[in-house]
mmCIF file of C-alpha atoms in Angstrom:
data_model
loop_
_atom_site.group_PDB
_atom_site.id
_atom_site.type_symbol
_atom_site.label_atom_id
_atom_site.label_comp_id
_atom_site.label_asym_id
_atom_site.label_seq_id
_atom_site.Cartn_x
_atom_site.Cartn_y
_atom_site.Cartn_z
ATOM 1 C CA GLN A 1 14.586 -10.510 8.410
ATOM 2 C CA VAL A 2 11.894 -8.491 10.132
ATOM 3 C CA GLN A 3 8.686 -10.265 11.083
ATOM 4 C CA LEU A 4 5.476 -8.829 12.481
ATOM 5 C CA LYS A 5 2.706 -10.654 14.290
ATOM 6 C CA GLU A 6 -0.656 -9.362 15.457
ATOM 7 C CA SER A 7 -2.352 -10.551 18.630
ATOM 8 C CA GLY A 8 -5.602 -9.722 20.375
ATOM 9 C CA PRO A 9 -9.184 -10.831 20.924
ATOM 10 C CA GLY A 10 -10.983 -12.356 17.987
ATOM 11 C CA LEU A 11 -14.369 -11.205 19.265
ATOM 12 C CA VAL A 12 -15.323 -7.808 20.637
ATOM 13 C CA LYS A 13 -18.761 -6.646 21.755
ATOM 14 C CA PRO A 14 -20.379 -3.591 20.158
ATOM 15 C CA SER A 15 -19.543 -0.295 21.890
ATOM 16 C CA GLU A 16 -16.452 -1.791 23.527
ATOM 17 C CA THR A 17 -12.769 -1.131 22.779
ATOM 18 C CA LEU A 18 -10.717 -3.265 20.415
ATOM 19 C CA PRO A 19 -7.128 -3.749 21.618
ATOM 20 C CA LEU A 20 -4.461 -5.216 19.340
ATOM 21 C CA ILE A 21 -0.706 -5.626 19.699
ATOM 22 C CA CYS A 22 1.884 -6.064 16.983
ATOM 23 C CA SER A 23 5.131 -7.769 17.961
ATOM 24 C CA VAL A 24 8.164 -6.898 15.857
ATOM 25 C CA SER A 25 11.172 -9.201 15.615
ATOM 26 C CA GLY A 26 14.327 -9.286 13.551
ATOM 27 C CA ASP A 27 14.940 -5.550 13.239
ATOM 28 C CA SER A 28 15.172 -2.330 15.181
ATOM 29 C CA MET A 29 12.059 -0.171 15.401
ATOM 30 C CA THR A 30 14.129 2.937 14.743
ATOM 31 C CA ASP A 31 13.725 4.845 11.456
ATOM 32 C CA TYR A 32 10.422 3.306 10.443
ATOM 33 C CA TYR A 33 6.750 4.120 10.805
ATOM 34 C CA TRP A 34 4.755 1.293 12.353
ATOM 35 C CA SER A 35 1.323 0.995 10.870
ATOM 36 C CA TRP A 36 -2.101 -0.549 11.272
ATOM 37 C CA LEU A 37 -4.365 -1.397 8.354
ATOM 38 C CA ARG A 38 -7.520 -3.430 7.998
ATOM 39 C CA GLN A 39 -9.441 -5.289 5.329
ATOM 40 C CA SER A 40 -13.144 -5.970 5.224
ATOM 41 C CA PRO A 41 -15.402 -7.224 2.441
ATOM 42 C CA GLY A 42 -17.368 -4.003 2.537
ATOM 43 C CA LYS A 43 -14.582 -1.426 2.565
ATOM 44 C CA GLY A 44 -11.592 -3.251 1.105
ATOM 45 C CA LEU A 45 -8.144 -2.289 2.346
ATOM 46 C CA GLU A 46 -8.058 0.692 4.690
ATOM 47 C CA TRP A 47 -5.105 2.434 6.293
ATOM 48 C CA ILE A 48 -5.784 3.174 9.975
ATOM 49 C CA GLY A 49 -2.672 5.053 11.038
ATOM 50 C CA TYR A 50 0.982 4.863 11.980
ATOM 51 C CA ILE A 51 3.446 5.777 14.701
ATOM 52 C CA SER A 52 7.176 6.456 14.637
ATOM 53 C CA HIS A 53 9.614 5.027 17.148
ATOM 54 C CA ARG A 54 9.557 8.474 18.776
ATOM 55 C CA GLY A 55 5.778 8.376 19.142
ATOM 56 C CA ASP A 56 4.768 10.719 16.301
ATOM 57 C CA THR A 57 1.404 9.619 14.940
ATOM 58 C CA ASN A 58 -0.718 10.077 11.832
ATOM 59 C CA TYR A 59 -4.279 8.755 11.753
ATOM 60 C CA ASN A 60 -6.879 8.304 9.059
ATOM 61 C CA PRO A 61 -9.341 11.187 9.627
ATOM 62 C CA SER A 62 -12.276 8.799 9.229
ATOM 63 C CA LEU A 63 -11.146 6.916 12.364
ATOM 64 C CA LYS A 64 -9.124 9.545 14.199
ATOM 65 C CA SER A 65 -11.671 10.203 16.946
ATOM 66 C CA ARG A 66 -11.648 6.509 17.945
ATOM 67 C CA VAL A 67 -8.039 5.426 17.345
ATOM 68 C CA THR A 68 -4.942 5.425 19.521
ATOM 69 C CA ILE A 69 -1.646 3.908 18.391
ATOM 70 C CA GLU A 70 1.212 3.585 20.860
ATOM 71 C CA VAL A 71 4.723 2.173 20.647
ATOM 72 C CA ASP A 72 6.948 0.425 23.184
ATOM 73 C CA THR A 73 10.353 0.024 21.574
ATOM 74 C CA SER A 74 11.791 -1.687 24.652
ATOM 75 C CA LYS A 75 9.376 -4.547 24.085
ATOM 76 C CA GLY A 76 9.517 -4.412 20.296
ATOM 77 C CA GLN A 77 5.773 -3.786 20.153
ATOM 78 C CA PHE A 78 3.203 -1.263 19.037
ATOM 79 C CA SER A 79 -0.492 -1.281 19.731
ATOM 80 C CA LEU A 80 -3.879 -0.231 18.416
ATOM 81 C CA ARG A 81 -6.917 0.767 20.443
ATOM 82 C CA LEU A 82 -10.181 1.346 18.595
ATOM 83 C CA THR A 83 -13.034 2.557 20.775
ATOM 84 C CA SER A 84 -16.819 2.322 20.413
ATOM 85 C CA VAL A 85 -16.677 -0.470 17.870
ATOM 86 C CA THR A 86 -19.638 -1.487 15.726
ATOM 87 C CA ALA A 87 -20.243 -4.239 13.195
ATOM 88 C CA VAL A 88 -18.582 -2.178 10.477
ATOM 89 C CA ASP A 89 -15.285 -2.552 12.351
ATOM 90 C CA THR A 90 -15.355 -6.300 11.712
ATOM 91 C CA ALA A 91 -12.269 -6.936 9.591
ATOM 92 C CA VAL A 92 -8.887 -8.586 9.312
ATOM 93 C CA TYR A 93 -6.448 -6.248 11.026
ATOM 94 C CA TYR A 94 -2.861 -6.084 9.808
ATOM 95 C CA CYS A 95 0.233 -4.428 11.175
ATOM 96 C CA ALA A 96 2.991 -3.390 8.787
ATOM 97 C CA ARG A 97 6.295 -1.562 8.662
ATOM 98 C CA GLY A 98 6.237 1.786 6.886
ATOM 99 C CA ILE A 99 9.450 2.582 5.028
ATOM 100 C CA PHE A 100 10.577 6.053 4.066
ATOM 101 C CA TYR A 101 10.920 7.149 0.488
ATOM 102 C CA ALA A 102 13.643 9.596 -0.499
ATOM 103 C CA GLY A 103 11.458 12.571 0.365
ATOM 104 C CA GLY A 104 11.375 11.571 4.017
ATOM 105 C CA ARG A 105 7.772 10.399 3.965
ATOM 106 C CA VAL A 106 6.444 6.863 4.082
ATOM 107 C CA GLY A 107 6.620 5.350 0.624
ATOM 108 C CA ARG A 108 5.528 1.777 1.168
ATOM 109 C CA PHE A 109 4.384 -0.804 3.714
ATOM 110 C CA ASP A 110 6.646 -3.847 3.876
ATOM 111 C CA PRO A 111 6.363 -6.406 5.324
ATOM 112 C CA TRP A 112 2.896 -7.036 6.704
ATOM 113 C CA GLY A 113 1.925 -9.326 9.534
ATOM 114 C CA GLN A 114 -0.240 -12.350 8.818
ATOM 115 C CA GLY A 115 -3.345 -10.511 10.019
ATOM 116 C CA THR A 116 -5.879 -11.231 12.720
ATOM 117 C CA LEU A 117 -9.631 -11.478 12.237
ATOM 118 C CA VAL A 118 -11.691 -9.381 14.624
ATOM 119 C CA ILE A 119 -15.444 -9.850 14.729
ATOM 120 C CA VAL A 120 -17.659 -7.296 16.429
ATOM 121 C CA SER A 121 -20.737 -9.049 17.759
ATOM 122 C CA SER A 122 -22.715 -9.436 20.945
ATOM 123 C CA GLU B 1 -8.992 11.968 -0.173
ATOM 124 C CA ILE B 2 -7.481 10.450 -3.298
ATOM 125 C CA ILE B 3 -9.671 7.760 -4.840
ATOM 126 C CA LEU B 4 -7.920 4.998 -6.768
ATOM 127 C CA THR B 5 -9.903 3.130 -9.405
ATOM 128 C CA GLN B 6 -8.502 -0.156 -10.633
ATOM 129 C CA SER B 7 -9.494 -1.824 -13.881
ATOM 130 C CA PRO B 8 -10.468 -4.328 -14.913
ATOM 131 C CA GLY B 9 -12.075 -5.757 -11.800
ATOM 132 C CA SER B 10 -11.031 -9.210 -12.920
ATOM 133 C CA LEU B 11 -8.924 -10.703 -15.654
ATOM 134 C CA ALA B 12 -8.981 -14.319 -16.888
ATOM 135 C CA LEU B 13 -5.710 -15.345 -18.520
ATOM 136 C CA SER B 14 -3.601 -18.434 -19.128
ATOM 137 C CA PRO B 15 -0.114 -19.100 -17.764
ATOM 138 C CA GLY B 16 2.472 -17.509 -20.026
ATOM 139 C CA GLU B 17 0.176 -14.682 -21.079
ATOM 140 C CA ARG B 18 0.724 -10.993 -20.337
ATOM 141 C CA ALA B 19 -1.411 -9.163 -17.753
ATOM 142 C CA THR B 20 -1.914 -5.412 -17.812
ATOM 143 C CA LEU B 21 -3.537 -3.849 -14.741
ATOM 144 C CA SER B 22 -4.581 -0.219 -14.501
ATOM 145 C CA CYS B 23 -4.811 2.143 -11.527
ATOM 146 C CA ARG B 24 -6.297 5.600 -12.051
ATOM 147 C CA ALA B 25 -6.160 8.293 -9.361
ATOM 148 C CA SER B 26 -8.733 11.030 -8.760
ATOM 149 C CA GLN B 27 -5.870 13.539 -8.526
ATOM 150 C CA SER B 28 -2.201 13.523 -9.385
ATOM 151 C CA VAL B 29 0.042 11.239 -7.318
ATOM 152 C CA THR B 30 3.753 11.940 -6.962
ATOM 153 C CA SER B 31 5.508 8.976 -8.551
ATOM 154 C CA GLY B 32 7.523 8.159 -5.454
ATOM 155 C CA TYR B 33 4.351 7.376 -3.543
ATOM 156 C CA LEU B 34 2.536 4.803 -5.668
ATOM 157 C CA ALA B 35 2.854 1.146 -4.678
ATOM 158 C CA TRP B 36 1.445 -2.202 -5.815
ATOM 159 C CA TYR B 37 0.691 -5.229 -3.629
ATOM 160 C CA GLN B 38 -0.178 -8.841 -4.397
ATOM 161 C CA GLN B 39 -2.570 -10.780 -2.189
ATOM 162 C CA ARG B 40 -2.955 -14.535 -2.511
ATOM 163 C CA PRO B 41 -5.943 -16.292 -0.894
ATOM 164 C CA GLY B 42 -5.648 -16.451 2.871
ATOM 165 C CA GLN B 43 -2.483 -14.354 2.928
ATOM 166 C CA ALA B 44 -1.556 -10.808 3.777
ATOM 167 C CA PRO B 45 -0.780 -8.345 1.004
ATOM 168 C CA ARG B 46 2.831 -8.486 -0.200
ATOM 169 C CA LEU B 47 4.700 -5.487 -1.589
ATOM 170 C CA LEU B 48 5.579 -5.859 -5.272
ATOM 171 C CA ILE B 49 6.371 -2.376 -6.545
ATOM 172 C CA TYR B 50 7.082 0.942 -4.822
ATOM 173 C CA GLY B 51 7.895 4.379 -6.171
ATOM 174 C CA THR B 52 5.799 3.500 -9.256
ATOM 175 C CA SER B 53 8.480 1.302 -10.816
ATOM 176 C CA SER B 54 10.935 -0.097 -8.235
ATOM 177 C CA ARG B 55 10.605 -3.799 -7.538
ATOM 178 C CA ALA B 56 10.631 -4.875 -3.900
ATOM 179 C CA THR B 57 13.245 -7.310 -2.672
ATOM 180 C CA GLY B 58 12.840 -10.752 -4.204
ATOM 181 C CA ILE B 59 10.223 -9.739 -6.774
ATOM 182 C CA PRO B 60 10.975 -11.244 -10.208
ATOM 183 C CA ASP B 61 11.548 -8.985 -13.172
ATOM 184 C CA ARG B 62 8.406 -10.157 -14.950
ATOM 185 C CA PHE B 63 6.622 -7.605 -12.727
ATOM 186 C CA ARG B 64 6.923 -4.060 -14.048
ATOM 187 C CA GLY B 65 5.344 -0.859 -12.800
ATOM 188 C CA SER B 66 4.980 2.313 -14.821
ATOM 189 C CA GLY B 67 2.992 5.505 -15.101
ATOM 190 C CA SER B 68 2.769 9.044 -13.819
ATOM 191 C CA GLY B 69 0.290 11.681 -12.716
ATOM 192 C CA THR B 70 -3.076 9.958 -12.471
ATOM 193 C CA ASP B 71 -2.468 6.826 -14.560
ATOM 194 C CA PHE B 72 -0.382 3.896 -13.398
ATOM 195 C CA THR B 73 0.069 0.375 -14.727
ATOM 196 C CA LEU B 74 1.295 -2.951 -13.398
ATOM 197 C CA THR B 75 2.386 -5.366 -16.113
ATOM 198 C CA ILE B 76 3.121 -9.042 -15.568
ATOM 199 C CA SER B 77 4.992 -10.098 -18.675
ATOM 200 C CA ARG B 78 4.460 -13.871 -18.523
ATOM 201 C CA LEU B 79 2.056 -15.217 -15.927
ATOM 202 C CA GLU B 80 3.327 -18.000 -13.701
ATOM 203 C CA PRO B 81 0.889 -20.207 -11.739
ATOM 204 C CA GLU B 82 1.763 -18.386 -8.495
ATOM 205 C CA ASP B 83 0.806 -15.007 -10.016
ATOM 206 C CA PHE B 84 -2.927 -15.733 -9.987
ATOM 207 C CA ALA B 85 -4.008 -13.472 -7.140
ATOM 208 C CA VAL B 86 -5.545 -10.081 -6.370
ATOM 209 C CA TYR B 87 -3.479 -6.946 -6.996
ATOM 210 C CA TYR B 88 -3.939 -3.609 -5.255
ATOM 211 C CA CYS B 89 -2.477 -0.198 -5.926
ATOM 212 C CA GLN B 90 -1.930 2.249 -3.078
ATOM 213 C CA GLN B 91 -1.073 5.929 -2.930
ATOM 214 C CA LEU B 92 0.992 7.305 -0.065
ATOM 215 C CA ASP B 93 1.285 10.820 -1.460
ATOM 216 C CA LYS B 94 -1.504 12.386 0.567
ATOM 217 C CA SER B 95 -3.010 11.272 3.853
ATOM 218 C CA PRO B 96 -5.204 9.319 4.231
ATOM 219 C CA TYR B 97 -3.283 6.732 2.265
ATOM 220 C CA THR B 98 -5.755 4.898 0.082
ATOM 221 C CA PHE B 99 -5.993 1.669 -1.876
ATOM 222 C CA GLY B 100 -7.724 0.741 -5.081
ATOM 223 C CA GLY B 101 -10.463 -1.862 -5.076
ATOM 224 C CA GLY B 102 -8.198 -4.513 -6.563
ATOM 225 C CA THR B 103 -7.901 -6.519 -9.767
ATOM 226 C CA ARG B 104 -8.321 -10.275 -9.548
ATOM 227 C CA VAL B 105 -6.119 -12.195 -11.993
ATOM 228 C CA GLU B 106 -7.565 -15.643 -12.429
ATOM 229 C CA SER B 107 -6.653 -18.668 -14.487
ATOM 230 C CA LYS B 108 -8.624 -19.208 -17.679
#
């Protein structure tokens, strides 16, 4: 059974870069899209972006200029880098597995990691 | 982007009662790309329904998804104590994939 776990700093200073890693266990990374999402009281649930095992990416346009998602299948990991963070980036960050629907596009996110709280503050 | 509006914002019901949750989209969503998630306090969202009406692995049949176009519904036929939680709909038809604001189902 696949499991995902996020790791990274719980506190990041404004204007700095937020780095997170998601470790995947229990399944191959092939044939899925590996995704980052976040949840904050102000903005609710927000999809950040995803990456395929081949490295194809799709980002939320609202964050695209600040986001990089990379994958390392040999380590069973994928990562998120969010640059120039501000207080509005304070949120619980989740990683999740994106599963294809019949049409060849992502149709659902399942499962999700437990989430990691990131606070942006000096 | 597609905006999803969930109603009601909260619902107070007793165990054994039926819950009907609505998700309305600002434009038509292909039925294969509408999902529902449950989030209990302190936990990550958990997939309940995908493709509008398909239950995820391990989800009991008291959860039923339906709808088409811009109107979708999650029905919980008989509420169990563990069903009191927040429920979110999500569309994955058009990027950026968006979520509704959630419906909180609480115990009366």
